[in-house]
Coordinates of C-alpha atoms in Angstrom, one line a residue:
X148 CA -24.0 -39.1 -87.4
X149 CA -27.6 -39.2 -86.8
X150 CA -29.1 -38.0 -89.3
X151 CA -32.9 -36.5 -89.1
X152 CA -34.0 -36.0 -92.4
X153 CA -37.4 -33.5 -92.9
X154 CA -39.8 -34.6 -96.2
X155 CA -42.8 -32.9 -97.3
X156 CA -46.2 -33.9 -98.9
X157 CA -49.3 -33.2 -100.6
X158 CA -48.3 -29.9 -100.8
X159 CA -45.6 -27.7 -101.2
X160 CA -44.8 -24.9 -98.6
X161 CA -46.4 -26.8 -95.6
X162 CA -43.6 -25.5 -93.3
X163 CA -40.9 -28.1 -93.7
X164 CA -38.2 -25.6 -93.1
X165 CA -39.7 -25.0 -89.7
X166 CA -40.3 -27.8 -88.2
X167 CA -36.3 -29.0 -89.4
X168 CA -35.4 -26.2 -87.5
X169 CA -37.7 -26.3 -84.7
X170 CA -36.4 -30.8 -84.2
X171 CA -32.6 -28.9 -84.5
X172 CA -33.8 -26.6 -82.0
X173 CA -35.2 -29.1 -79.2
X174 CA -31.9 -31.2 -79.9
X175 CA -29.7 -28.1 -79.5
X176 CA -31.1 -27.6 -76.0
X177 CA -30.1 -31.0 -75.1
X178 CA -26.4 -29.6 -75.5
X179 CA -26.2 -31.7 -79.1
X180 CA -24.5 -29.9 -81.6
X181 CA -26.3 -29.9 -84.6
X182 CA -24.8 -29.4 -88.9
X183 CA -28.2 -28.2 -91.1
X184 CA -28.7 -28.6 -94.0
X185 CA -27.8 -29.9 -96.6
X186 CA -31.4 -29.3 -99.8
X187 CA -32.4 -29.6 -102.9
X188 CA -32.8 -26.8 -104.4
X189 CA -32.3 -25.4 -107.9
X190 CA -29.5 -22.6 -108.3
X191 CA -30.1 -19.2 -107.5
X192 CA -28.5 -16.2 -108.9
X193 CA -31.1 -13.7 -110.2
X194 CA -32.3 -10.6 -109.2
X195 CA -36.1 -11.1 -109.7
X196 CA -37.6 -11.9 -106.0
X197 CA -41.1 -12.0 -107.4
X198 CA -40.8 -16.1 -108.3
X199 CA -39.0 -18.2 -105.1
X200 CA -38.3 -15.4 -102.8
X201 CA -36.0 -13.7 -101.1
X202 CA -32.0 -15.0 -101.6
X203 CA -30.2 -15.7 -98.9
X204 CA -26.2 -15.0 -97.9
X205 CA -23.8 -16.9 -96.5
X206 CA -20.2 -16.3 -95.5
X207 CA -18.7 -17.3 -98.1
X208 CA -21.0 -15.3 -100.6
X209 CA -23.1 -17.9 -101.1
X210 CA -26.4 -17.4 -102.3
X211 CA -29.0 -19.8 -101.7
X212 CA -32.6 -20.6 -100.8
X213 CA -34.3 -18.7 -98.0
X214 CA -34.3 -21.5 -96.0
X215 CA -30.6 -21.8 -94.7
X216 CA -32.2 -18.9 -93.2
X217 CA -33.9 -20.6 -91.0
X218 CA -31.3 -22.7 -89.6
X219 CA -29.0 -20.0 -88.8
X220 CA -31.3 -17.3 -87.1
X221 CA -33.0 -21.1 -85.3
X222 CA -29.9 -22.6 -84.6
X223 CA -27.3 -20.2 -84.5
X224 CA -24.8 -21.5 -87.0
X225 CA -22.2 -19.9 -90.1
X226 CA -23.6 -22.4 -92.6
X227 CA -21.5 -22.6 -96.3
X228 CA -22.5 -22.8 -99.3
X229 CA -21.6 -26.9 -99.2
X230 CA -24.5 -27.0 -97.2
X231 CA -27.1 -26.1 -100.5
X232 CA -27.0 -29.4 -102.3
X233 CA -28.8 -28.7 -105.9
X234 CA -29.0 -31.1 -108.4
X235 CA -26.6 -28.7 -111.2
X236 CA -23.8 -29.2 -108.1
X237 CA -24.4 -33.0 -108.6
X238 CA -24.6 -33.8 -111.9
X239 CA -21.6 -31.1 -112.6
X240 CA -19.0 -32.9 -109.5
X241 CA -20.3 -36.9 -111.6
X242 CA -19.4 -35.4 -115.0
X243 CA -16.2 -33.8 -113.8
X244 CA -15.4 -37.1 -112.8
X245 CA -16.2 -38.6 -115.2
X246 CA -14.2 -37.0 -117.6
X247 CA -11.0 -37.2 -115.2
X248 CA -11.6 -40.9 -115.6
X249 CA -12.8 -41.8 -112.5
X250 CA -15.1 -44.3 -114.1
X251 CA -13.1 -45.9 -115.6
X252 CA -15.1 -45.9 -118.6
X253 CA -18.3 -47.2 -117.4
X254 CA -21.8 -46.0 -118.1
X255 CA -22.6 -43.2 -115.4
X256 CA -26.6 -43.6 -114.2
X257 CA -29.0 -42.1 -111.9
X258 CA -28.2 -45.2 -110.1
X259 CA -25.2 -46.0 -108.0
X260 CA -23.2 -42.6 -109.8
X261 CA -25.7 -39.7 -108.6
X262 CA -27.3 -41.1 -106.0
X263 CA -23.7 -42.0 -104.5
X264 CA -23.1 -38.6 -105.0
X265 CA -25.3 -37.5 -103.3
X266 CA -24.6 -39.3 -99.9
X267 CA -21.5 -39.0 -100.4
X268 CA -21.7 -34.6 -100.3
X269 CA -24.1 -35.1 -97.5
X270 CA -21.5 -37.4 -95.3
X271 CA -19.0 -35.3 -95.7
X272 CA -20.4 -31.6 -94.8
X273 CA -22.4 -33.2 -92.4
X274 CA -19.2 -33.4 -90.3
X275 CA -18.4 -29.5 -90.8
X276 CA -18.1 -28.1 -87.3
X277 CA -20.6 -25.0 -87.5
X278 CA -20.9 -23.8 -84.5
X279 CA -18.7 -21.9 -82.2
X280 CA -17.1 -24.9 -80.4
X281 CA -15.9 -25.7 -83.7
X282 CA -16.3 -29.9 -83.5
X283 CA -18.2 -31.6 -85.4
X284 CA -21.3 -32.3 -84.5
X285 CA -23.8 -34.9 -83.5
X286 CA -26.4 -34.7 -86.0
X287 CA -27.5 -33.7 -89.4
X288 CA -30.5 -32.4 -89.9
X289 CA -32.0 -33.3 -93.6
X290 CA -34.2 -30.9 -96.1
X291 CA -35.7 -33.0 -98.7
X292 CA -36.8 -30.0 -100.7
X293 CA -40.4 -29.7 -102.7
X294 CA -42.8 -33.4 -102.5
X295 CA -42.3 -36.9 -102.5
X296 CA -43.3 -37.7 -105.9
X297 CA -41.8 -35.0 -107.9
X298 CA -39.6 -35.8 -110.5
X299 CA -37.4 -34.0 -110.1
X300 CA -36.6 -34.5 -106.0
X301 CA -36.5 -39.1 -107.1
X302 CA -32.7 -39.6 -107.2
X303 CA -32.7 -37.4 -104.0
X304 CA -35.2 -40.0 -102.1
X305 CA -33.3 -42.6 -103.7
X306 CA -30.7 -41.5 -101.9
X307 CA -32.2 -41.0 -98.6
X308 CA -33.3 -45.0 -98.9
X309 CA -28.9 -45.4 -99.1
X310 CA -28.5 -43.2 -96.1
X311 CA -31.2 -45.6 -93.9
X312 CA -28.6 -48.2 -95.0
X313 CA -25.6 -46.7 -94.8
X314 CA -26.0 -44.8 -91.2
X315 CA -27.1 -48.3 -89.0
X316 CA -29.6 -48.7 -86.9
X317 CA -31.0 -46.0 -84.4
X318 CA -28.8 -43.4 -86.6
X319 CA -31.7 -42.1 -88.8
X320 CA -35.1 -41.1 -87.9
X321 CA -37.3 -39.3 -91.0
X322 CA -40.1 -36.7 -90.1
X323 CA -42.5 -36.4 -92.7
X324 CA -44.8 -33.7 -93.4
X325 CA -48.2 -33.3 -94.4
X326 CA -51.8 -31.1 -94.7
X327 CA -54.6 -32.3 -93.0
X328 CA -57.3 -29.6 -94.2
X329 CA -60.7 -29.3 -93.4
X330 CA -63.8 -29.6 -95.6
X331 CA -67.5 -28.7 -94.1
X332 CA -65.6 -28.5 -91.0
X333 CA -64.7 -31.3 -91.3
X334 CA -60.7 -32.5 -90.4
X335 CA -59.5 -35.2 -93.9
X336 CA -57.3 -37.3 -93.5
X337 CA -57.5 -38.7 -96.5
X338 CA -54.6 -36.3 -98.4
X339 CA -52.8 -37.9 -95.7
X340 CA -52.7 -41.0 -95.7
X341 CA -51.6 -40.8 -99.6
X342 CA -49.0 -38.9 -98.8
X343 CA -47.5 -42.2 -96.2
X344 CA -48.4 -44.5 -99.5
X345 CA -46.0 -42.1 -102.2
X346 CA -43.7 -42.1 -99.5
X347 CA -43.1 -45.5 -98.9
X348 CA -43.5 -46.5 -102.4
X349 CA -40.2 -44.6 -103.1
X350 CA -38.4 -46.7 -100.4
X351 CA -38.9 -44.1 -97.7
X352 CA -40.1 -44.9 -94.1
X353 CA -41.0 -42.5 -91.7
X354 CA -41.2 -42.8 -88.0
X355 CA -42.9 -39.7 -86.8
X356 CA -46.2 -37.9 -89.4
X357 CA -46.0 -33.9 -88.5
X358 CA -49.5 -32.7 -89.4
X359 CA -49.8 -29.2 -90.6
X360 CA -53.7 -27.6 -89.5
X361 CA -55.0 -25.1 -89.0
X362 CA -57.3 -26.0 -85.8
X363 CA -55.8 -28.5 -83.5
X364 CA -56.3 -31.8 -84.4
X365 CA -59.0 -34.1 -83.0
X366 CA -57.9 -36.8 -81.1
X367 CA -61.0 -39.1 -83.3
X368 CA -58.3 -37.5 -86.0
X369 CA -54.6 -39.0 -84.9
X370 CA -56.1 -41.6 -83.8
X371 CA -57.6 -42.1 -87.1
X372 CA -54.4 -41.5 -88.9
X373 CA -51.9 -43.9 -86.3
X374 CA -54.3 -46.3 -87.2
X375 CA -53.8 -46.0 -91.0
X376 CA -50.3 -45.0 -91.7
X377 CA -50.0 -48.1 -89.1
X378 CA -47.7 -46.0 -86.4
X379 CA -48.0 -45.1 -82.7
X380 CA -50.0 -41.8 -81.6
X381 CA -47.6 -40.2 -80.4
X382 CA -45.8 -40.4 -83.3
X383 CA -48.9 -38.3 -85.0
X384 CA -47.9 -34.5 -84.4
X385 CA -50.4 -31.8 -84.6
X386 CA -48.3 -28.8 -86.0
X387 CA -51.4 -25.7 -85.4
X388 CA -51.2 -22.4 -86.8
X389 CA -49.3 -20.0 -84.0
X390 CA -48.7 -16.7 -84.1
X391 CA -45.0 -16.7 -84.5
X392 CA -43.3 -19.2 -85.7
X393 CA -41.1 -19.6 -82.6
X394 CA -43.4 -20.6 -80.6
X395 CA -43.5 -24.0 -83.0
X396 CA -40.4 -24.9 -81.3
X397 CA -42.4 -25.2 -77.9
X398 CA -45.6 -26.4 -79.2
X399 CA -43.4 -29.6 -80.3
X400 CA -41.9 -29.4 -77.2
X401 CA -45.4 -29.9 -75.0
X402 CA -46.1 -33.2 -78.0
X403 CA -43.7 -34.9 -76.6
X404 CA -41.1 -34.8 -79.9
X405 CA -38.3 -34.5 -77.3
X406 CA -38.8 -38.3 -76.2
X407 CA -39.5 -40.0 -79.2
X408 CA -36.4 -38.3 -80.7
X409 CA -34.5 -39.4 -77.9
X410 CA -36.1 -42.9 -78.1
X411 CA -35.6 -43.3 -81.8
X412 CA -32.0 -41.9 -82.2
X413 CA -30.8 -43.4 -79.0
X414 CA -28.8 -40.2 -77.7
X415 CA -29.2 -41.5 -74.3
X416 CA -26.4 -43.2 -75.2
X417 CA -24.6 -39.3 -76.3
X418 CA -21.6 -38.1 -73.9
X419 CA -22.6 -34.7 -74.0
X420 CA -20.8 -32.6 -71.6
X421 CA -22.5 -30.8 -68.7
X422 CA -21.5 -27.7 -69.8
X423 CA -23.3 -28.5 -73.3
X424 CA -26.1 -29.2 -71.6
X425 CA -26.3 -26.3 -69.2
X426 CA -25.6 -24.3 -72.5
X427 CA -29.0 -25.3 -74.0
X428 CA -31.0 -25.1 -70.7
X429 CA -30.5 -21.7 -70.5
X430 CA -31.0 -21.3 -74.6
X431 CA -34.2 -22.8 -73.9
X432 CA -35.3 -21.3 -70.9
X433 CA -34.8 -17.5 -72.8
X434 CA -36.5 -18.9 -75.7
X435 CA -39.4 -19.6 -74.0
X436 CA -39.2 -15.8 -71.8
X437 CA -38.6 -14.3 -75.7
X438 CA -41.3 -16.5 -77.6
X439 CA -44.1 -17.5 -75.3
X440 CA -48.4 -16.3 -76.1
X441 CA -49.6 -14.2 -74.0
X442 CA -47.5 -11.4 -73.2
X443 CA -47.4 -9.8 -76.3
X444 CA -50.7 -8.2 -76.7
X445 CA -50.0 -6.1 -73.8
X446 CA -46.9 -4.5 -75.3
X447 CA -47.5 -1.7 -76.4
X448 CA -47.4 -1.5 -80.5
X449 CA -44.9 -0.4 -83.2
X450 CA -45.5 0.1 -87.0
X451 CA -42.3 0.3 -89.4
X452 CA -43.4 0.8 -92.7
X453 CA -41.9 -0.5 -95.5
X454 CA -41.3 0.6 -99.0
X455 CA -40.8 -2.3 -101.2
X456 CA -41.2 -3.2 -104.7
X457 CA -41.7 -7.0 -104.4
X458 CA -44.7 -6.0 -102.1
X459 CA -46.8 -8.8 -104.0
X460 CA -44.7 -11.9 -102.7
X461 CA -43.6 -11.4 -98.3
X462 CA -40.8 -13.7 -99.1
X463 CA -39.0 -11.8 -100.5
X464 CA -38.2 -10.0 -98.1
X465 CA -38.2 -12.6 -95.4
X466 CA -34.9 -12.0 -93.5
X467 CA -35.7 -8.6 -93.6
X468 CA -39.4 -9.3 -91.2
X469 CA -37.4 -11.5 -89.6
X470 CA -35.3 -9.1 -88.2
X471 CA -37.7 -7.1 -87.5
X472 CA -39.7 -9.3 -85.2
X473 CA -36.3 -10.6 -82.8
X474 CA -36.1 -6.9 -82.6
X475 CA -39.3 -6.1 -81.6
X476 CA -39.6 -9.0 -79.3
X477 CA -35.6 -7.3 -77.2
X478 CA -38.1 -3.8 -77.5
X479 CA -40.7 -5.8 -75.6
X480 CA -43.3 -4.3 -78.6
X481 CA -45.8 -5.6 -81.4
X482 CA -44.8 -5.6 -84.6
X483 CA -46.4 -4.1 -86.9
X484 CA -45.6 -4.6 -90.4
X485 CA -47.1 -1.4 -92.7
X486 CA -46.2 -3.1 -96.7
X487 CA -46.1 0.2 -99.1
X488 CA -45.9 -0.7 -102.7
X489 CA -43.2 1.9 -103.6
X490 CA -44.9 3.1 -106.7
X491 CA -48.4 4.0 -105.2
X492 CA -46.3 7.4 -103.4
X493 CA -44.7 8.1 -106.7
X494 CA -46.8 11.5 -108.6
X495 CA -48.5 9.1 -111.2
X496 CA -50.0 7.4 -109.1
X497 CA -51.8 10.1 -107.7
X498 CA -53.6 10.5 -112.3
X499 CA -54.6 7.2 -112.3
X500 CA -54.6 5.8 -109.0
X501 CA -55.3 8.6 -106.2
X502 CA -57.4 6.1 -103.6
X503 CA -53.6 3.8 -103.3
X504 CA -51.7 7.4 -103.8
X505 CA -53.0 8.9 -100.4
X506 CA -53.1 5.5 -98.8
X507 CA -49.7 5.2 -99.0
X508 CA -48.8 8.1 -98.2
X509 CA -51.1 8.0 -95.2
X510 CA -49.6 4.8 -94.4
X511 CA -46.0 6.3 -94.6
X512 CA -47.6 9.6 -92.8
X513 CA -49.0 7.5 -89.6
X514 CA -45.8 5.0 -89.3
X515 CA -43.8 5.6 -86.8
X516 CA -40.8 4.5 -88.7
X517 CA -39.5 3.8 -92.4
X518 CA -37.8 1.1 -93.9
X519 CA -36.4 1.0 -97.2
X520 CA -35.3 -2.3 -97.8
X521 CA -32.7 -3.7 -100.7
X522 CA -33.6 -4.5 -104.8
X523 CA -32.9 -4.0 -108.6
X524 CA -33.9 -2.0 -111.1
X525 CA -35.2 0.9 -111.2
X526 CA -38.8 0.9 -110.6
X527 CA -40.4 2.5 -107.2
X528 CA -37.1 4.7 -106.3
X529 CA -38.8 7.9 -107.0
X530 CA -41.6 6.7 -103.9
X531 CA -38.4 5.2 -102.4
X532 CA -36.7 8.7 -102.4
X533 CA -39.2 10.5 -102.1
X534 CA -40.2 8.2 -98.5
X535 CA -36.6 9.0 -97.7
X536 CA -37.3 12.8 -97.9
X537 CA -40.6 11.8 -95.8
X538 CA -38.6 10.2 -93.2
X539 CA -35.4 13.0 -93.3
X540 CA -37.2 16.0 -92.9
X541 CA -39.7 15.2 -90.4
X542 CA -37.5 13.3 -87.4
X543 CA -38.9 9.8 -88.5
X544 CA -36.5 7.6 -87.7
X545 CA -35.4 5.7 -90.8
X546 CA -33.3 2.6 -92.1
X547 CA -31.8 1.9 -95.6
X548 CA -30.5 -1.3 -96.6
X549 CA -28.2 -1.9 -99.9
X550 CA -30.8 0.2 -102.5
X551 CA -31.7 1.9 -99.5
X552 CA -28.6 3.6 -98.3
X553 CA -28.2 4.6 -101.7
X554 CA -31.9 5.7 -102.2
X555 CA -30.7 8.4 -99.0
X556 CA -28.1 9.2 -100.6
X557 CA -29.0 10.3 -103.6
X558 CA -32.4 12.3 -102.1
X559 CA -30.1 13.6 -99.9
X560 CA -27.2 15.2 -103.3
X561 CA -30.8 16.0 -104.6
X562 CA -32.5 17.8 -101.2
X563 CA -29.8 19.7 -99.6
X564 CA -26.7 19.4 -102.5
X565 CA -28.7 20.8 -105.4
X566 CA -27.8 18.2 -107.2
X567 CA -29.3 17.7 -110.2
X568 CA -30.4 14.7 -113.0
X569 CA -28.9 13.2 -114.4
X570 CA -25.9 13.2 -112.3
X571 CA -27.8 12.9 -108.7
X572 CA -29.2 9.4 -109.4
X573 CA -27.7 5.5 -109.9
X574 CA -26.0 4.7 -113.1
X575 CA -28.2 1.0 -112.2
X576 CA -31.0 3.6 -112.7
X577 CA -29.5 6.2 -115.9
X578 CA -26.0 4.4 -117.7
X579 CA -25.7 7.0 -120.3
X580 CA -22.7 8.0 -118.5
X581 CA -20.3 6.9 -115.9
X582 CA -21.1 10.9 -113.9
X583 CA -23.7 9.7 -111.0
X584 CA -23.7 10.1 -107.3
X585 CA -24.3 5.5 -107.0
X586 CA -21.8 4.0 -109.5
X587 CA -21.4 0.4 -110.6
X588 CA -18.5 -1.2 -109.4
X589 CA -15.2 -2.1 -111.0
X590 CA -15.5 -6.3 -110.6
X591 CA -19.3 -5.8 -112.0
X592 CA -19.4 -6.8 -115.3
X593 CA -22.9 -5.3 -117.4
X594 CA -22.9 -8.2 -119.4
X595 CA -23.4 -10.4 -117.1
X596 CA -26.3 -9.9 -114.5
X597 CA -26.4 -13.9 -112.6
X598 CA -22.6 -14.5 -109.9
X599 CA -20.6 -10.9 -110.3
X600 CA -22.4 -8.9 -107.1
X601 CA -19.7 -8.5 -104.1
X602 CA -20.6 -10.6 -102.5
X603 CA -20.4 -12.2 -98.5
X604 CA -18.3 -11.4 -95.0
X605 CA -16.3 -8.1 -95.5
X606 CA -15.0 -5.9 -92.8
X607 CA -16.3 -1.9 -92.5
X608 CA -14.2 0.5 -90.4
X609 CA -15.3 2.8 -88.4
X610 CA -14.1 6.3 -88.8
X611 CA -12.4 8.7 -86.4
X612 CA -15.3 11.0 -85.0
X613 CA -17.4 8.7 -85.9
X614 CA -17.6 7.5 -81.8
X615 CA -20.8 9.4 -81.7
X616 CA -23.1 7.7 -84.1
X617 CA -26.0 5.7 -82.4
X618 CA -24.9 2.5 -85.3
X619 CA -22.0 2.8 -84.1
X620 CA -23.0 2.5 -79.7
X621 CA -25.2 -0.4 -80.4
X622 CA -22.4 -2.7 -81.9
X623 CA -20.0 -1.6 -79.2
X624 CA -22.3 -3.3 -76.7
X625 CA -21.8 -6.9 -78.6
X626 CA -19.6 -8.8 -81.1
X627 CA -21.8 -10.2 -84.8
X628 CA -23.4 -13.3 -84.5
X629 CA -21.6 -15.1 -87.8
X630 CA -19.8 -17.2 -86.3
X631 CA -16.2 -16.9 -88.7
X632 CA -15.5 -14.3 -87.4
X633 CA -13.2 -12.8 -84.1
X634 CA -15.4 -10.0 -82.2
X635 CA -15.7 -7.1 -82.7
X636 CA -13.4 -4.8 -82.4
X637 CA -14.0 -1.2 -81.5
X638 CA -13.2 0.2 -85.2
X639 CA -14.2 -2.7 -87.7
X640 CA -17.4 -4.7 -87.9
X641 CA -17.7 -8.1 -89.8
X642 CA -21.0 -8.3 -92.4
X643 CA -22.5 -10.2 -94.9
X644 CA -23.1 -7.9 -98.6
X645 CA -24.6 -8.3 -102.0
X646 CA -24.4 -5.8 -104.6
X647 CA -22.8 -4.0 -107.0
X648 CA -23.7 0.0 -107.4
X649 CA -22.0 2.3 -104.7
X650 CA -21.6 5.3 -103.8
X651 CA -18.9 7.4 -106.4
X652 CA -16.2 7.9 -103.8
X653 CA -16.0 11.2 -106.0
X654 CA -18.3 13.3 -104.1
X655 CA -18.6 12.3 -100.9
X656 CA -16.7 15.6 -99.3
X657 CA -19.3 17.6 -100.7
X658 CA -22.4 15.4 -99.2
X659 CA -20.0 15.1 -96.4
X660 CA -20.3 19.2 -96.2
X661 CA -23.7 19.5 -96.0
X662 CA -23.9 16.4 -92.5
X663 CA -24.6 13.6 -94.3
X664 CA -21.9 11.3 -92.5
X665 CA -20.5 7.8 -93.9
X666 CA -19.5 6.6 -90.4
X667 CA -18.1 3.3 -91.8
X668 CA -15.9 2.5 -94.4
X669 CA -14.7 -0.5 -96.1
X670 CA -10.9 -1.2 -95.0
X671 CA -9.3 0.1 -98.0
X672 CA -11.6 3.5 -97.1
X673 CA -12.9 3.6 -101.1
X674 CA -16.4 2.2 -100.0
X675 CA -18.5 3.4 -98.5
X676 CA -20.3 1.2 -95.8
X677 CA -22.7 3.2 -93.4
X678 CA -24.1 6.5 -93.3
X679 CA -25.2 8.5 -90.1
X680 CA -27.1 11.6 -90.4
X681 CA -26.2 12.9 -86.5
X682 CA -29.4 15.8 -85.7
X683 CA -31.4 13.5 -86.5
X684 CA -33.8 10.6 -83.5
X685 CA -32.5 7.9 -86.4
X686 CA -31.3 7.8 -90.0
X687 CA -29.3 5.1 -91.6
X688 CA -27.9 3.9 -94.0
X689 CA -25.9 0.3 -94.8
X690 CA -25.0 -0.6 -97.7
X691 CA -24.2 -4.3 -96.5
X692 CA -27.9 -6.5 -94.9
X693 CA -27.6 -6.9 -91.7
X694 CA -31.0 -8.9 -91.8
X695 CA -28.3 -12.2 -93.3
X696 CA -26.7 -12.5 -89.6
X697 CA -29.7 -11.6 -87.5
X698 CA -31.1 -14.2 -85.2
X699 CA -33.9 -14.8 -82.6
X700 CA -32.0 -14.0 -79.5
X701 CA -29.7 -12.0 -80.6
X702 CA -31.4 -9.1 -83.2
X703 CA -29.0 -7.1 -86.0
X704 CA -27.8 -4.0 -84.7
X705 CA -29.3 -2.0 -87.2
X706 CA -32.8 -3.2 -87.4
X707 CA -32.9 -3.2 -83.3
X708 CA -31.5 0.4 -83.9
X709 CA -33.8 1.7 -85.6
X710 CA -37.0 -0.4 -84.0
X711 CA -35.3 0.4 -80.5
X712 CA -35.9 4.7 -82.2
X713 CA -39.3 3.9 -83.8
X714 CA -40.4 2.3 -80.3
X715 CA -39.3 5.5 -78.3
X716 CA -37.0 3.2 -76.4
X717 CA -33.4 3.2 -77.9
X718 CA -31.6 5.0 -75.3
X719 CA -32.4 2.6 -72.9
X720 CA -32.3 -0.8 -75.4
X721 CA -28.2 0.7 -75.5
X722 CA -27.7 1.2 -72.2
X723 CA -29.6 -2.4 -71.5
X724 CA -27.5 -4.1 -73.7
X725 CA -24.2 -2.8 -72.4
X726 CA -24.9 -4.0 -68.6
X727 CA -25.4 -6.9 -70.2
X728 CA -22.5 -7.4 -71.9
X729 CA -20.7 -7.0 -69.1
X730 CA -22.1 -8.5 -67.3
X731 CA -21.7 -11.6 -69.3
X732 CA -19.5 -10.9 -71.8
X733 CA -15.7 -11.2 -72.4
X734 CA -14.9 -8.2 -74.7
X735 CA -17.8 -7.0 -75.8
X736 CA -19.1 -10.4 -75.9
X737 CA -22.6 -10.7 -74.3
X738 CA -24.3 -14.0 -73.5
X739 CA -26.4 -13.7 -77.2
X740 CA -23.5 -14.7 -78.2
X741 CA -22.6 -17.3 -76.8
X742 CA -26.2 -18.6 -77.9

């Protein structure tokens, strides 16, 4: 097993995840099988997205850090909760072993017990197949969370020094990501020099230094970093800001990262099958053709209004925005996301801040499509309902995700069915009694908020008579990219969920009688999964979170259909995908799924 450790210094948020993902992609283009990434983060089950950003959900229902989404999107792998190593998991495991008597009464300490547990976990998880080959990975990418020197990370840092020794020569490579600021027009190298000193004082020895910078590094700056940090000039990689993060792999490739990886890890000694080499080459060609800079400026823009309640932190919608990017690239459109605070659409804002109110509604009215993503709590929901009503009445493409679907149902019940409050609302907003159009699921316990939701990969069954559905036609062109499932059949799909409220089954006949069609339900036929309006260019709501399965080369179908409808090219995209599926796939699996 080969290991690539990506660590960070100077400041957090310097881009370790993107660099680690891009490194994994370059290795995959060689035909290697990649596992990624065990990562140190805190447990994350809370509903609030405003602190650390989005909670990413895996097939097995694991709620993990948003960076794991990067690895799945870039590498098209399916991770499990075991790939997310946290301080709590490690300490809990060691304490349980001590209680069983595994340590025979010895004093349990950070060294060696915690450090050994971290290494054992990594070595075990690194050998679990995560791609469509079903084979043990060749390389494990490890991202060390936080910055080296943080007190929280010290056991993990020590574990990495021991893992290098365990792995043996030519089997361990460290990339340290640092930041090169520009002050008064001069690129400063002192922060990077200090960061490398801190890393080496912790007994880690970086082989490559990736320097984040706003502008390309001057040759003199690269030379100074190489000399002061005792590495070769070719081992200093300049990672400047790019128009798109999907261009970072190309930037790293152009600077010769692959030859350095081959040199340090002796990759030429690996026996890579010709089929995997060809597959990797095809991936790289398609990636470059889709993401290379220069041509996107000639594309027509598509303006998407994202109506949310956590827009002060864009990472709260990380997977949503990535899914929109994937779809826009496929549709050959220049994506412009218009961030709309849902509260600004509400009548009270018109009184308290008319300028914000009219600006928000101008953004809604001028957008090509309106998206209402997931969320929790009542704040801003009346603004979301107003946005959904505008999209429905004005025939503007609409996509509702999780809460966004429930919002669309509430709006339809009020405006079309004539239902009044408090019934025409969600039990999440008003739980004085159980007679609500949106109700709490039986599995959810009101007194406990954490880890009680319906999570992970679940089936949605297309209902009889829904062959007209635009979304169903898109799904029929290929399988879902999740590797844990078989290709989507003609009547069933699999998507990841994260919710604790659902549409009240008692009101389904009334809603459908007025024209709101539930084209997809769960396997019991009780839970509503997909809504769609037949006489509308694109009005779709899904209870699941399709953004969790969107890939760079395989866009999520609900997002792709939404962006295509917003760009007025839905028929063309559907037709092209159908042709691709027939030409490249088997049983509806096209070339994207093979990625």
